[in-house]
Coordinates of C-alpha atoms in Angstrom, one line a residue:
Chain H
X1336 CA 29.8 24.7 28.5
X1337 CA 32.5 22.3 27.5
X1338 CA 32.3 20.3 24.1
X1339 CA 32.4 17.0 26.2
X1340 CA 29.4 18.3 28.1
X1341 CA 27.7 19.5 25.2
X1342 CA 27.9 15.9 23.5
X1343 CA 26.2 14.4 26.4
X1344 CA 23.2 16.6 26.5
X1345 CA 22.5 15.9 22.9
X1346 CA 23.0 12.3 23.0
X1347 CA 20.8 12.4 26.1
X1348 CA 18.3 14.2 24.0
X1349 CA 18.2 12.0 21.4
X1350 CA 17.8 8.9 23.8
X1351 CA 15.1 10.7 24.7
X1352 CA 13.5 11.5 21.0
X1353 CA 14.5 7.5 20.0
X1354 CA 12.6 6.4 22.9
X1355 CA 9.3 8.1 22.1
X1356 CA 9.5 6.8 18.5
X1357 CA 9.8 3.1 20.0
X1358 CA 7.0 3.8 22.2
X1359 CA 5.3 5.2 19.4
X1360 CA 6.0 2.1 17.4
X1361 CA 5.8 -0.4 19.5
X1362 CA 2.9 0.6 22.3
X1363 CA -0.3 -0.8 19.8
X1364 CA 1.8 -4.1 19.3
X1365 CA 2.4 -4.7 22.9
X1366 CA -1.1 -4.3 23.9
X1367 CA -3.0 -6.6 21.2
X1368 CA 0.1 -8.9 21.8
X1369 CA -0.6 -9.1 26.0
X1370 CA -4.1 -9.2 25.2
X1371 CA -3.7 -12.2 23.3
X1372 CA -1.5 -13.4 26.1
X1373 CA -4.9 -12.9 28.8
X1374 CA -6.9 -15.7 30.8
X1375 CA -10.4 -15.4 30.5
X1376 CA -10.8 -14.2 33.9
X1377 CA -8.3 -11.1 33.5
X1378 CA -9.6 -10.6 30.1
X1379 CA -11.5 -7.7 31.1
X1380 CA -9.4 -6.0 33.9
X1381 CA -8.1 -3.6 31.6
X1382 CA -4.4 -3.7 32.6
X1383 CA -1.9 -2.9 29.8
X1384 CA 0.0 -6.7 30.9
X1385 CA -1.8 -9.3 31.9
X1386 CA -1.4 -10.1 35.5
X1387 CA -1.2 -14.2 34.6
X1388 CA -0.3 -14.9 31.2
X1389 CA -1.6 -17.9 29.7
X1390 CA -1.4 -19.6 26.1
X1391 CA -5.0 -20.7 26.4
X1392 CA -5.9 -18.2 23.3
X1393 CA -3.2 -19.7 21.5
X1394 CA -4.6 -23.2 21.6
X1395 CA -7.9 -22.2 21.1
X1396 CA -7.2 -20.9 17.5
X1397 CA -4.3 -23.5 16.6
X1398 CA -7.3 -26.1 17.3
X1399 CA -9.5 -24.4 15.3
X1400 CA -10.4 -25.2 11.9
X1401 CA -11.3 -22.2 10.6
X1402 CA -8.6 -20.3 11.3
X1403 CA -5.7 -22.5 10.5
X1404 CA -7.8 -23.2 6.8
X1405 CA -7.8 -19.4 6.6
X1406 CA -3.8 -19.4 7.6
X1407 CA -2.9 -22.0 4.5
X1408 CA -5.2 -19.8 2.2
X1409 CA -3.6 -16.4 3.1
X1410 CA -0.2 -18.1 2.3
X1411 CA -1.1 -19.8 -0.6
X1412 CA -2.9 -16.9 -2.3
X1413 CA -0.3 -14.4 -1.2
X1414 CA 2.6 -16.5 -2.5
X1415 CA 1.0 -17.3 -5.8
X1416 CA 0.0 -13.7 -6.5
X1417 CA 3.4 -12.4 -5.7
X1418 CA 5.1 -15.1 -7.6
X1419 CA 2.7 -14.2 -10.9
X1420 CA 3.6 -10.3 -10.2
X1421 CA 7.3 -10.6 -9.7
X1422 CA 7.4 -12.5 -13.0
X1423 CA 5.3 -10.0 -15.1
X1424 CA 6.6 -7.1 -13.4
X1425 CA 10.4 -8.6 -13.8
X1426 CA 9.4 -8.3 -17.4
X1427 CA 7.6 -5.4 -17.6
X1428 CA 10.5 -3.4 -15.4
X1429 CA 13.0 -5.1 -17.6
X1430 CA 11.7 -3.6 -20.5
X1431 CA 10.7 0.1 -19.0
X1432 CA 14.2 0.2 -18.1
X1433 CA 16.5 -1.1 -20.8
X1434 CA 14.1 -0.9 -24.4
X1435 CA 13.1 1.9 -26.4
X1436 CA 9.5 1.1 -27.9
X1437 CA 6.4 3.1 -28.4
X1438 CA 4.0 3.3 -25.8
X1439 CA 6.6 3.2 -23.0
X1440 CA 5.4 6.2 -20.7
X1441 CA 1.4 5.3 -21.7
X1442 CA 2.7 2.1 -19.8
X1443 CA 3.9 4.1 -16.8
X1444 CA 1.0 6.0 -16.6
X1445 CA -1.9 3.5 -16.8
X1446 CA -0.1 1.4 -14.4
X1447 CA 0.5 4.6 -12.1
X1448 CA -3.2 4.8 -12.2
X1449 CA -4.1 1.9 -11.2
X1450 CA -1.9 2.7 -8.3
X1451 CA -4.0 5.0 -7.0
X1452 CA -7.3 3.7 -8.0
X1453 CA -10.1 3.8 -5.6
X1454 CA -10.0 -0.4 -5.0
X1455 CA -14.1 -0.2 -4.1
X1456 CA -14.7 1.0 -7.7
X1457 CA -14.0 -2.6 -9.1
X1458 CA -15.6 -4.3 -6.5
X1459 CA -19.0 -4.5 -8.1
X1460 CA -18.1 -5.2 -11.3
X1461 CA -16.0 -8.0 -10.2
X1462 CA -18.2 -9.4 -8.1
X1463 CA -20.4 -9.6 -11.2
X1464 CA -18.2 -11.2 -13.3
X1465 CA -16.7 -13.5 -10.5
X1466 CA -19.7 -15.0 -10.0
X1467 CA -20.3 -15.2 -13.8
X1468 CA -17.1 -17.2 -14.4
X1469 CA -17.3 -18.9 -11.6
X1470 CA -14.0 -17.8 -9.9
X1471 CA -16.0 -16.7 -7.1
X1472 CA -14.9 -17.8 -3.4
X1473 CA -11.9 -19.4 -4.6
X1474 CA -8.2 -18.8 -4.8
X1475 CA -8.0 -17.9 -8.2
X1476 CA -10.7 -14.8 -7.4
X1477 CA -8.3 -13.0 -4.9
X1478 CA -5.3 -14.0 -6.8
X1479 CA -6.0 -11.9 -9.9
X1480 CA -7.2 -8.5 -8.3
X1481 CA -3.9 -8.6 -6.2
X1482 CA -1.8 -9.6 -9.5
X1483 CA -3.5 -6.4 -11.1
X1484 CA -2.9 -4.0 -7.9
X1485 CA 0.7 -5.5 -7.0
X1486 CA 1.6 -5.0 -10.6
X1487 CA 2.6 -1.0 -10.8
X1488 CA 4.4 -1.8 -7.4
X1489 CA 6.2 -4.2 -8.5
X1490 CA 7.3 -2.5 -12.2
X1491 CA 8.1 1.0 -10.3
X1492 CA 10.2 -0.2 -7.9
X1493 CA 12.0 -2.9 -10.3
X1494 CA 12.5 -0.2 -12.9
X1495 CA 13.8 2.1 -10.6
X1496 CA 16.0 -1.0 -9.2
X1497 CA 16.8 -2.0 -13.2
X1498 CA 18.2 1.5 -13.9
X1499 CA 20.7 1.4 -11.2
X1500 CA 22.4 -1.9 -12.5
X1501 CA 25.3 -1.1 -14.5
X1502 CA 24.7 -2.7 -17.6
X1503 CA 28.1 -2.3 -19.5
X1504 CA 29.5 -5.2 -17.4
X1505 CA 27.0 -7.6 -19.5
X1506 CA 28.9 -6.3 -22.5
X1507 CA 32.5 -6.6 -20.9
X1508 CA 31.6 -10.0 -19.8
X1509 CA 30.7 -10.8 -23.3
X1510 CA 34.2 -9.5 -24.8
X1511 CA 35.9 -11.6 -22.5
X1512 CA 33.8 -14.9 -24.1
X1513 CA 30.8 -15.3 -22.3
X1514 CA 27.8 -15.9 -24.5
X1515 CA 24.6 -13.7 -23.6
X1516 CA 23.0 -16.3 -21.5
X1517 CA 25.8 -16.9 -19.6
X1518 CA 26.7 -12.8 -19.8
X1519 CA 22.8 -12.4 -18.4
X1520 CA 22.9 -15.3 -16.2
X1521 CA 26.3 -14.9 -14.0
X1522 CA 26.4 -11.0 -14.5
X1523 CA 23.0 -9.1 -14.4
X1524 CA 21.1 -11.7 -12.6
X1525 CA 23.1 -11.7 -9.3
X1526 CA 23.3 -7.6 -9.8
X1527 CA 19.0 -7.6 -10.0
X1528 CA 18.3 -10.6 -7.3
X1529 CA 18.0 -8.1 -4.4
X1530 CA 15.9 -5.6 -6.1
X1531 CA 13.6 -8.9 -6.9
X1532 CA 13.4 -9.8 -3.7
X1533 CA 13.0 -6.5 -2.0
X1534 CA 9.9 -6.1 -4.8
X1535 CA 8.9 -9.4 -3.6
X1536 CA 8.5 -8.7 0.2
X1537 CA 6.2 -5.5 -0.5
X1538 CA 4.4 -7.0 -2.8
X1539 CA 3.9 -9.7 -0.4
X1540 CA 3.2 -7.4 2.0
X1541 CA 0.6 -5.4 0.0
X1542 CA -1.4 -9.0 -0.7
X1543 CA -1.3 -10.3 3.2
X1544 CA -2.8 -6.4 4.1
X1545 CA -5.2 -6.7 1.5
X1546 CA -8.9 -6.4 3.3
X1547 CA -11.9 -5.4 1.2
X1548 CA -11.3 -7.8 -1.6
X1549 CA -11.1 -10.7 0.7
X1550 CA -14.4 -9.7 2.1
X1551 CA -16.2 -8.9 -0.9
X1552 CA -14.9 -12.3 -3.1
X1553 CA -15.2 -14.8 -0.3
X1554 CA -17.9 -15.9 1.2
X1555 CA -16.8 -19.5 3.0
X1556 CA -13.5 -20.9 4.6
X1557 CA -12.7 -22.4 0.8
X1558 CA -11.3 -19.1 0.3
X1559 CA -11.2 -16.5 3.1
X1560 CA -7.9 -14.9 4.1
X1561 CA -6.7 -14.3 7.4
X1562 CA -7.6 -10.5 7.5
X1563 CA -11.2 -11.5 6.3
X1564 CA -11.5 -14.3 9.2
X1565 CA -10.5 -12.2 11.9
X1566 CA -13.2 -10.2 11.0
X1567 CA -15.6 -12.9 11.3
X1568 CA -14.1 -14.6 14.0
X1569 CA -16.8 -16.3 16.4
X1570 CA -14.4 -17.9 19.2
X1571 CA -15.3 -21.1 20.5
X1572 CA -18.7 -20.8 21.4
X1573 CA -20.9 -18.6 19.6
X1574 CA -22.5 -16.1 22.9
X1575 CA -18.3 -15.7 24.3
X1576 CA -16.7 -12.5 22.9
X1577 CA -13.9 -13.6 21.2
X1578 CA -11.2 -11.0 21.9
X1579 CA -8.6 -12.6 23.2
X1580 CA -8.7 -15.3 20.0
X1581 CA -8.4 -12.3 17.7
X1582 CA -5.8 -11.3 19.5
X1583 CA -3.7 -14.4 19.4
X1584 CA -4.8 -14.8 15.7
X1585 CA -3.8 -11.3 15.1
X1586 CA 0.0 -11.8 16.7
X1587 CA 0.0 -14.7 14.7
X1588 CA -0.5 -13.1 11.2
X1589 CA 1.7 -10.1 12.0
X1590 CA 4.5 -12.2 13.2
X1591 CA 6.6 -13.3 9.9
X1592 CA 5.8 -9.6 8.1
X1593 CA 7.4 -7.8 11.5
X1594 CA 10.1 -10.5 11.1
X1595 CA 10.8 -9.8 7.1
X1596 CA 10.8 -6.4 7.8
X1597 CA 13.0 -6.0 11.2
X1598 CA 15.3 -8.7 9.0
X1599 CA 15.5 -7.0 5.2
X1600 CA 14.8 -3.5 7.0
X1601 CA 17.2 -1.4 5.0
X1602 CA 16.3 -2.8 1.3
X1603 CA 12.9 -2.4 1.9
X1604 CA 13.2 1.5 3.1
X1605 CA 15.7 1.2 -0.4
X1606 CA 12.3 -0.3 -2.5
X1607 CA 10.1 2.4 -1.1
X1608 CA 11.3 5.0 -1.4
X1609 CA 12.8 4.4 -5.0
X1610 CA 9.5 3.2 -6.3
X1611 CA 7.8 6.0 -5.3
X1612 CA 10.2 8.9 -5.6
X1613 CA 12.4 8.0 -8.1
X1614 CA 9.3 6.1 -9.9
Chain N
X683 CA 21.3 -11.8 -42.3
X684 CA 23.1 -15.0 -43.5
X685 CA 24.3 -13.4 -46.6
X686 CA 25.2 -10.3 -45.0
X687 CA 28.9 -11.7 -43.6
X688 CA 30.1 -11.8 -46.9
X689 CA 28.5 -8.8 -48.5
X690 CA 30.6 -5.6 -47.3
X691 CA 33.2 -6.1 -49.3
X692 CA 32.0 -7.0 -52.8
X693 CA 29.9 -3.9 -52.1
X694 CA 29.9 -0.4 -52.9
X695 CA 30.4 1.4 -50.1
X696 CA 27.0 2.9 -50.6
X697 CA 25.5 -0.6 -50.6
X698 CA 27.5 -1.6 -47.5
X699 CA 26.2 1.7 -45.1
X700 CA 22.6 1.2 -46.6
X701 CA 23.0 -2.6 -45.3
X702 CA 23.7 -1.3 -42.0
X703 CA 21.4 0.6 -41.3
X704 CA 18.9 -1.6 -42.8
X705 CA 20.4 -4.0 -40.1
X706 CA 20.0 -0.9 -37.5
X707 CA 16.4 -0.7 -38.2
X708 CA 15.9 -4.1 -38.1
X709 CA 17.6 -3.9 -34.8
X710 CA 15.5 -1.4 -33.5
X711 CA 12.5 -3.2 -34.7
X712 CA 13.3 -6.3 -33.0
X713 CA 13.8 -4.6 -30.0
X714 CA 10.5 -2.7 -30.0
X715 CA 9.0 -5.9 -30.6
X716 CA 10.7 -7.2 -27.4
X717 CA 10.1 -4.3 -25.2
X718 CA 6.2 -4.9 -26.0
X719 CA 6.1 -8.8 -25.8
X720 CA 7.9 -8.2 -22.3
X721 CA 4.9 -5.8 -21.2
X722 CA 2.7 -7.4 -22.9
X723 CA 1.4 -10.2 -19.8
X724 CA 1.1 -7.0 -17.4
X725 CA -0.6 -4.5 -19.6
X726 CA -3.4 -7.5 -20.5
X727 CA -3.9 -8.6 -16.7
X728 CA -4.1 -4.6 -16.0
X729 CA -6.5 -4.1 -18.7
X730 CA -8.6 -6.9 -18.3
X731 CA -9.2 -6.5 -14.8
X732 CA -8.9 -2.7 -14.0
X733 CA -10.0 -1.2 -17.5
X734 CA -12.7 -3.8 -18.2
X735 CA -14.7 -3.7 -15.3
X736 CA -14.4 -0.2 -14.7
X737 CA -16.0 0.3 -17.7
X738 CA -18.3 -2.4 -17.1
X739 CA -18.9 -0.3 -13.9
X740 CA -20.3 2.9 -15.5
X741 CA -22.5 0.8 -17.5
X742 CA -24.2 -0.6 -14.7
X743 CA -24.4 2.5 -13.2
X744 CA -27.2 3.4 -15.5
X745 CA -29.2 0.8 -14.8
X746 CA -31.8 -0.6 -12.1
X747 CA -29.7 -3.8 -10.9
X748 CA -30.4 -5.0 -7.7
X749 CA -30.0 -8.6 -7.5
X750 CA -33.1 -9.1 -4.9
X751 CA -34.7 -8.2 -8.1
X752 CA -33.1 -9.6 -10.8
X753 CA -35.9 -9.5 -12.9
X754 CA -36.2 -5.8 -12.8
X755 CA -33.3 -4.5 -14.4
X756 CA -34.0 -1.7 -16.4
X757 CA -32.0 1.2 -18.1
X758 CA -32.9 4.4 -16.4
X759 CA -30.3 6.8 -17.4
X760 CA -29.0 9.1 -14.3
X761 CA -31.6 7.5 -12.0
X762 CA -29.1 6.0 -10.0
X763 CA -26.9 9.3 -9.7
X764 CA -29.7 11.6 -8.8
X765 CA -30.9 9.0 -6.3
X766 CA -26.8 8.8 -4.5
X767 CA -26.5 12.5 -5.2
X768 CA -29.7 13.9 -3.6
X769 CA -29.3 11.2 -0.5
X770 CA -27.6 12.7 3.0
X771 CA -26.6 9.4 3.3
X772 CA -24.1 10.3 0.6
X773 CA -23.0 13.6 1.7
X774 CA -22.5 12.5 5.3
X775 CA -19.9 10.0 4.2
X776 CA -18.8 12.1 1.6
X777 CA -18.5 14.3 4.6
X778 CA -16.9 11.8 6.5
X779 CA -14.1 10.6 4.3
X780 CA -13.4 14.6 3.5
X781 CA -12.6 15.2 7.0
X782 CA -10.3 12.0 7.5
X783 CA -8.8 12.5 4.7
X784 CA -7.9 16.2 5.1
X785 CA -7.1 15.7 9.3
X786 CA -5.4 12.4 8.6
X787 CA -2.9 14.0 5.8
X788 CA -2.1 16.8 7.9
X789 CA -1.4 14.8 10.9
X790 CA 0.2 12.4 8.8
X791 CA 2.6 15.1 7.3
X792 CA 3.7 16.9 10.5
X793 CA 4.8 13.7 12.6
X794 CA 6.2 12.2 9.3
X795 CA 8.3 15.2 9.0
X796 CA 9.3 15.1 12.1
X797 CA 10.0 11.3 12.3
X798 CA 11.9 11.7 9.1
X799 CA 14.4 14.5 10.9
X800 CA 14.5 11.9 13.9
X801 CA 15.5 9.3 11.7
X802 CA 18.0 11.3 8.8
X803 CA 19.5 13.3 12.3
X804 CA 19.6 11.1 15.5
X805 CA 23.0 10.8 16.7
X806 CA 22.4 7.1 18.6
X807 CA 21.0 4.1 17.9
X808 CA 20.2 5.4 14.1
X809 CA 19.7 1.7 13.2
X810 CA 17.0 0.9 15.9
X811 CA 14.8 3.8 15.7
X812 CA 15.0 3.5 11.4
X813 CA 14.1 -0.4 11.9
X814 CA 11.4 0.6 14.4
X815 CA 9.6 3.1 13.1
X816 CA 8.9 0.3 10.2
X817 CA 7.2 -1.8 12.5
X818 CA 3.5 -0.1 11.9
X819 CA 4.1 -0.3 8.0
X820 CA 4.6 -4.1 8.8
X821 CA 1.4 -4.5 10.7
X822 CA -1.4 -5.8 8.8
X823 CA -4.3 -2.9 8.9
X824 CA -7.2 -4.9 10.5
X825 CA -5.0 -5.9 13.1
X826 CA -3.8 -2.4 13.7
X827 CA -7.1 -1.1 13.8
X828 CA -8.6 -4.5 16.3
X829 CA -5.5 -3.3 18.7
X830 CA -6.9 -0.1 18.7
X831 CA -10.5 -1.2 18.9
X832 CA -9.4 -3.0 21.9
X833 CA -7.9 -0.3 23.6
X834 CA -10.9 2.0 22.9
X835 CA -13.7 -0.6 24.3
X836 CA -15.8 -0.5 27.5
X837 CA -14.1 -1.8 30.8
X838 CA -11.1 -4.3 28.1
X839 CA -9.0 -1.6 27.1
X840 CA -6.2 0.4 28.9
X841 CA -7.0 3.4 26.9
X842 CA -11.2 3.4 27.7
X843 CA -11.6 2.8 31.3
X844 CA -15.2 3.3 32.0
X845 CA -16.2 5.1 28.9
X846 CA -17.1 4.0 25.7
X847 CA -15.7 5.9 23.3
X848 CA -16.5 4.1 19.8
X849 CA -19.8 4.8 20.8
X850 CA -20.1 8.1 19.9
X851 CA -19.8 10.0 16.5
X852 CA -16.9 12.3 17.3
X853 CA -14.8 10.4 19.5
X854 CA -14.9 7.6 16.7
X855 CA -13.9 9.6 13.7
X856 CA -10.8 11.1 16.3
X857 CA -9.8 7.3 17.0
X858 CA -10.3 6.4 13.1
X859 CA -7.7 9.3 12.1
X860 CA -5.5 8.2 15.0
X861 CA -5.6 4.6 13.3
X862 CA -4.9 5.7 9.9
X863 CA -2.0 8.4 11.3
X864 CA -0.3 5.6 13.3
X865 CA -0.2 3.0 10.2
X866 CA 0.9 5.5 8.1
X867 CA 3.6 8.1 9.5
X868 CA 6.4 5.8 8.9
X869 CA 5.8 5.7 5.0
X870 CA 5.2 9.2 4.8
X871 CA 8.4 9.5 7.0
X872 CA 10.6 7.2 4.5
X873 CA 9.7 9.3 1.5
X874 CA 10.5 12.7 3.0
X875 CA 13.8 11.1 4.6
X876 CA 14.5 10.2 0.8
X877 CA 14.0 13.8 0.4
X878 CA 16.1 15.1 3.2
X879 CA 19.1 12.8 1.9
X880 CA 19.2 14.9 -0.9
X881 CA 20.0 18.3 0.9
X882 CA 23.4 19.5 0.8
X883 CA 25.3 19.9 4.1
X884 CA 27.2 22.3 3.2
X885 CA 24.4 24.6 2.4
X886 CA 22.8 24.0 6.1
X887 CA 26.5 25.0 7.3
X888 CA 26.8 28.2 5.3
X889 CA 23.1 29.2 6.2
X890 CA 23.6 28.7 9.7
X891 CA 26.8 31.2 9.1
X892 CA 24.9 33.8 7.8
X893 CA 22.4 33.4 11.1
X894 CA 19.9 31.4 10.4
X895 CA 18.3 29.7 13.0
X896 CA 17.1 26.1 13.2
X897 CA 13.3 27.4 12.3
X898 CA 14.5 29.1 9.1
X899 CA 17.5 26.9 8.2
X900 CA 14.6 24.5 7.5
X901 CA 11.5 26.7 6.0
X902 CA 14.1 28.7 4.0
X903 CA 16.8 26.0 2.8
X904 CA 15.5 22.4 3.7
X905 CA 11.9 22.4 2.4
X906 CA 12.2 24.2 -0.9
X907 CA 14.6 21.6 -1.9
X908 CA 12.5 18.9 -0.6
X909 CA 9.8 19.9 -2.0
X910 CA 9.1 17.5 -4.9
X911 CA 9.4 14.7 -1.8
X912 CA 6.5 16.2 -0.1
X913 CA 4.6 16.5 -2.8
X914 CA 4.9 13.2 -4.3
X915 CA 4.3 11.8 -0.3
X916 CA 0.8 14.3 0.3
X917 CA -0.3 13.1 -3.4
X918 CA -0.2 9.3 -2.4
X919 CA -1.2 9.7 1.1
X920 CA -4.1 12.0 0.1
X921 CA -5.4 9.7 -2.4
X922 CA -5.0 6.7 -0.1
X923 CA -6.9 7.9 2.6
X924 CA -10.0 8.7 0.7
X925 CA -10.3 5.5 0.1
X926 CA -10.2 4.2 3.6
X927 CA -11.7 1.2 4.3
X928 CA -10.5 -1.6 6.4
X929 CA -9.9 0.9 9.6
X930 CA -13.5 1.8 9.3
X931 CA -15.0 -1.6 9.1
X932 CA -13.1 -2.8 11.7
X933 CA -13.6 0.3 14.4
X934 CA -17.5 1.2 14.1
X935 CA -18.5 -0.5 10.6
X936 CA -19.8 2.8 9.8
X937 CA -22.1 3.0 12.8
X938 CA -23.3 6.5 14.3
X939 CA -22.7 8.3 10.9
X940 CA -19.0 7.0 10.5
X941 CA -19.1 5.5 7.4
X942 CA -16.7 6.6 4.9
X943 CA -17.9 6.4 0.5
X944 CA -16.0 3.0 0.3
X945 CA -18.3 1.6 3.2
X946 CA -21.2 2.9 2.1
X947 CA -20.7 1.3 -1.2
X948 CA -19.3 -1.9 0.0
X949 CA -23.1 -1.9 2.0
X950 CA -25.0 -1.0 -0.5
X951 CA -23.0 -3.7 -3.3
X952 CA -22.1 -7.2 -0.6
X953 CA -24.6 -6.5 2.0
X954 CA -27.7 -4.7 -0.3
X955 CA -26.9 -6.4 -3.0
X956 CA -27.5 -3.2 -5.1
X957 CA -25.9 -3.7 -7.9
X958 CA -26.7 -0.2 -9.5
X959 CA -26.7 2.2 -6.8
X960 CA -23.3 0.8 -5.4
X961 CA -21.7 1.0 -9.5
X962 CA -23.0 4.5 -9.3
X963 CA -20.5 5.0 -5.9
X964 CA -17.7 3.3 -7.1
X965 CA -18.2 5.7 -10.5
X966 CA -18.8 8.8 -8.1
X967 CA -15.4 7.6 -6.0
X968 CA -13.2 7.0 -9.1
X969 CA -14.2 10.3 -10.3
X970 CA -13.4 12.4 -6.7
X971 CA -10.1 10.4 -6.9
X972 CA -9.3 11.5 -10.5
X973 CA -10.4 14.8 -9.3
X974 CA -7.7 14.9 -6.0
X975 CA -5.1 13.5 -8.7
X976 CA -5.7 16.2 -11.1
X977 CA -5.6 19.4 -8.9
X978 CA -2.5 17.8 -7.3
X979 CA -0.9 17.6 -10.7
X980 CA -1.8 20.6 -12.6
X981 CA -0.9 22.5 -8.9
X982 CA 2.5 20.8 -8.9
X983 CA 3.1 19.6 -12.3
X984 CA 7.1 18.2 -13.0
X985 CA 6.9 16.7 -9.0
X986 CA 4.4 14.4 -10.0
X987 CA 5.9 10.7 -10.4
X988 CA 6.3 9.9 -13.8
X989 CA 6.2 13.3 -15.0
X990 CA 9.7 15.1 -16.9
X991 CA 11.8 11.8 -16.3
X992 CA 13.5 11.8 -19.2
X993 CA 15.7 8.6 -18.3
X994 CA 12.8 6.7 -19.5

């Protein structure tokens, strides 16, 4: 067998394997998309692909006040939580990566502990506390636990990134006459930004994904996020099974995250692996 | 330190070093202060929202505290623990959780390893494969769970046809595992791929020269080197699987004896409003997780994240 033939064969083999991976990743996604495009008549035909695609379900959910409200809640709550977790996390991660101070190991250990915490263990006490102080069923009531659980992730990922930055550059810039602020702003910040940005995506995905807190600490559309709203969906009339509407809503909340992930794939891989393995 | 600029010239050599030392230790102290100051907000939030409520949950677990009968709150010691631990419902949920955790983690490891090898080794379309493999990670768990639920719903789903597997206990459990595995294999694969990148190609080549086949190279060369990555991935996935909630909630809501411990605790708390029993279950789940983590760290010591990292 010639070398040429062998490489062609190996290529064909890998192509086959790759197709399997693609099918694995995409089949459930294509299925829910196809379900969202089925019209009422063909919804229950059991076909994988819609016979007569229609955007009916999308029209339905975008005229549904509950869904739009939930979408706004999700975006607002997740953006605010991500921002706060990022600010606190960056401060702590910088200190952990760069400064020498007592209790550093304890902080790292505690955040690891929280990352592995069974979240259900906090639902009862937080439910009690939140009803007592009046944050139950408000944005704040979700932002607080989201920030807490996002912090370990942020601290781990960011301190892994910060350790990779060549900090001598800062000194060099100061030697060249830059003020400490300039050195930090012009030299360190641009190097740190990709790490911060990656962490922001990871934290945002974690918040966007939450379901347990969202159904435990909300009772009305005032703060219910989309994942929780999905499980309470009733459709246009109460008796109609809102399968297609759920599918459409599911697609809507998936699109932004999938785009994020596909676009920043390299960085996300770096973030996940550095945070988890090197952390 | 305004005086020190004129200092060293006027003072003796000893005094000069003393000042330098003092200045040095003051710098150290400032560094410590800054370090703690920068960590303070994160620590305060984590303590206030995780540590304090946990202690409160332990406290509540010793009380009869049912929101439907609020006047009947009473200290009953280990009463709730006896109630929960002697209940077959709890042990059924515990068994379900363990089953899903053990079987699920096993499949995640095997498939994750396969996927990692494909992502690491494939000679064509590597970028495409790596990117697409991330898709399940990006899908909201609830959405993925709905996709599987509809796929297995009688008459509606492409996988179900005339059958209704989600109304039967064992087929439901396997679908729950499938849904959990599908979603988390990419994460497992990423961690393992990071390990695979550390395996020196020369070593594999040398082993191949010595006549080792692919299987032997994998077991004798690759696995020992990536062991730390495997252990970290296993630890993460085991602890995460034990907390399983979203998938079961959407797929079966815990019907037909498919409730996990988290579902059971949730039902007692939010649906039943029984804070005492709910807290007791929460504490028991916390203890279980702590035991699992302890076993892993005891068994694998230095491989645990955070341990033996002297760069900190």
